[in-house]
XYZ file of C-alpha atoms in Angstrom:
118
model
C -29.096 -15.731 27.726
C -30.754 -12.679 26.508
C -33.726 -11.547 28.201
C -35.578 -11.590 25.162
C -34.922 -15.273 24.600
C -35.570 -15.909 28.014
C -38.888 -14.138 27.989
C -39.667 -16.003 24.733
C -38.773 -19.421 26.136
C -35.722 -19.958 23.750
C -32.175 -20.951 24.625
C -28.910 -19.806 23.430
C -27.280 -21.582 20.437
C -24.208 -21.351 18.589
C -25.838 -21.871 15.123
C -28.887 -22.999 13.414
C -30.199 -26.286 14.684
C -30.554 -28.109 11.365
C -29.466 -31.411 9.891
C -26.133 -30.862 8.246
C -23.795 -33.395 6.750
C -20.531 -32.685 5.106
C -18.178 -34.619 2.830
C -14.476 -33.399 3.482
C -12.202 -34.602 0.562
C -12.556 -38.148 1.764
C -13.141 -41.216 -0.163
C -16.945 -41.982 -0.702
C -17.326 -44.260 2.141
C -16.027 -41.835 4.513
C -18.583 -39.218 5.264
C -18.283 -36.583 8.213
C -22.098 -36.045 9.643
C -23.051 -33.617 11.988
C -26.722 -33.675 13.077
C -28.318 -31.301 15.071
C -31.840 -31.958 16.595
C -34.835 -29.698 15.018
C -36.379 -26.858 16.905
C -38.753 -28.297 19.272
C -41.033 -25.242 19.925
C -44.625 -26.125 20.781
C -47.067 -25.711 17.985
C -48.575 -22.277 17.380
C -45.712 -20.452 19.155
C -44.870 -18.381 16.216
C -48.406 -17.355 15.597
C -48.735 -16.260 18.968
C -45.761 -14.195 18.825
C -47.015 -12.698 15.588
C -50.162 -11.847 17.176
C -48.491 -10.320 20.275
C -46.159 -8.119 17.846
C -49.034 -6.908 15.827
C -51.079 -6.130 19.030
C -48.225 -4.231 20.540
C -47.451 -2.423 17.109
C -51.353 -1.456 16.833
C -51.454 -0.034 20.316
C -48.157 2.040 19.771
C -50.041 3.537 17.085
C -52.834 4.691 19.367
C -52.602 7.790 21.366
C -54.297 6.636 24.569
C -51.028 5.324 26.163
C -49.264 6.274 29.492
C -45.796 6.630 29.190
C -45.395 3.409 31.196
C -47.416 1.555 28.731
C -45.551 3.079 25.872
C -42.498 2.060 27.215
C -43.465 -1.574 27.605
C -44.887 -1.853 24.339
C -41.503 -0.510 22.920
C -39.554 -3.085 25.013
C -41.827 -5.862 23.696
C -41.329 -4.574 20.073
C -37.626 -4.144 20.565
C -37.521 -7.834 21.707
C -39.055 -9.243 18.676
C -36.436 -6.770 16.484
C -33.755 -8.429 18.235
C -34.987 -11.887 17.897
C -35.478 -11.219 14.278
C -31.629 -9.783 13.890
C -30.512 -12.868 15.824
C -32.513 -15.224 13.318
C -31.177 -13.385 10.286
C -27.586 -14.040 11.813
C -28.403 -17.786 12.439
C -29.564 -18.065 8.495
C -26.477 -16.455 7.454
C -24.307 -19.078 9.216
C -26.733 -21.661 7.765
C -26.759 -20.283 4.299
C -22.671 -20.209 4.488
C -22.676 -23.887 5.595
C -25.231 -25.099 2.923
C -23.024 -23.111 0.151
C -19.928 -24.768 1.540
C -21.898 -28.362 1.370
C -22.898 -27.644 -2.293
C -19.131 -26.456 -3.282
C -17.853 -29.605 -1.683
C -20.317 -31.696 -3.278
C -19.590 -30.079 -6.784
C -15.852 -30.586 -6.278
C -16.405 -34.272 -5.586
C -18.513 -34.727 -8.617
C -15.787 -33.165 -10.723
C -13.117 -35.190 -9.062
C -15.249 -38.343 -9.679
C -15.857 -37.604 -13.508
C -12.124 -36.780 -13.930
C -11.268 -40.034 -12.483
C -13.731 -41.959 -15.136
C -12.566 -40.059 -18.124
C -9.446 -41.378 -19.855
């Protein structure tokens, strides 16, 4: 677990926590389902994080900081940058899975239409 995730009360995940169902070249009755629990962050957490980030950014723009204060603020902002980068990676995985799911459905519809047409 990264220090940033620990500090933000988050756990390591291998992928996005979303509901996901996949149909894999199987008869209509056989559907492979993978369900993941939704994120259970407490309400308002993202707003608190945004306020904290904006506060740190505003304070970094000031010139009344000691080197120690500046370093602490930079570490906070770096933590948010790291989390944003990790979120982008998770979203890319989710997008790829969703695109694959859409492709699978499209192929299924095409196969079903071919079976109906003489």
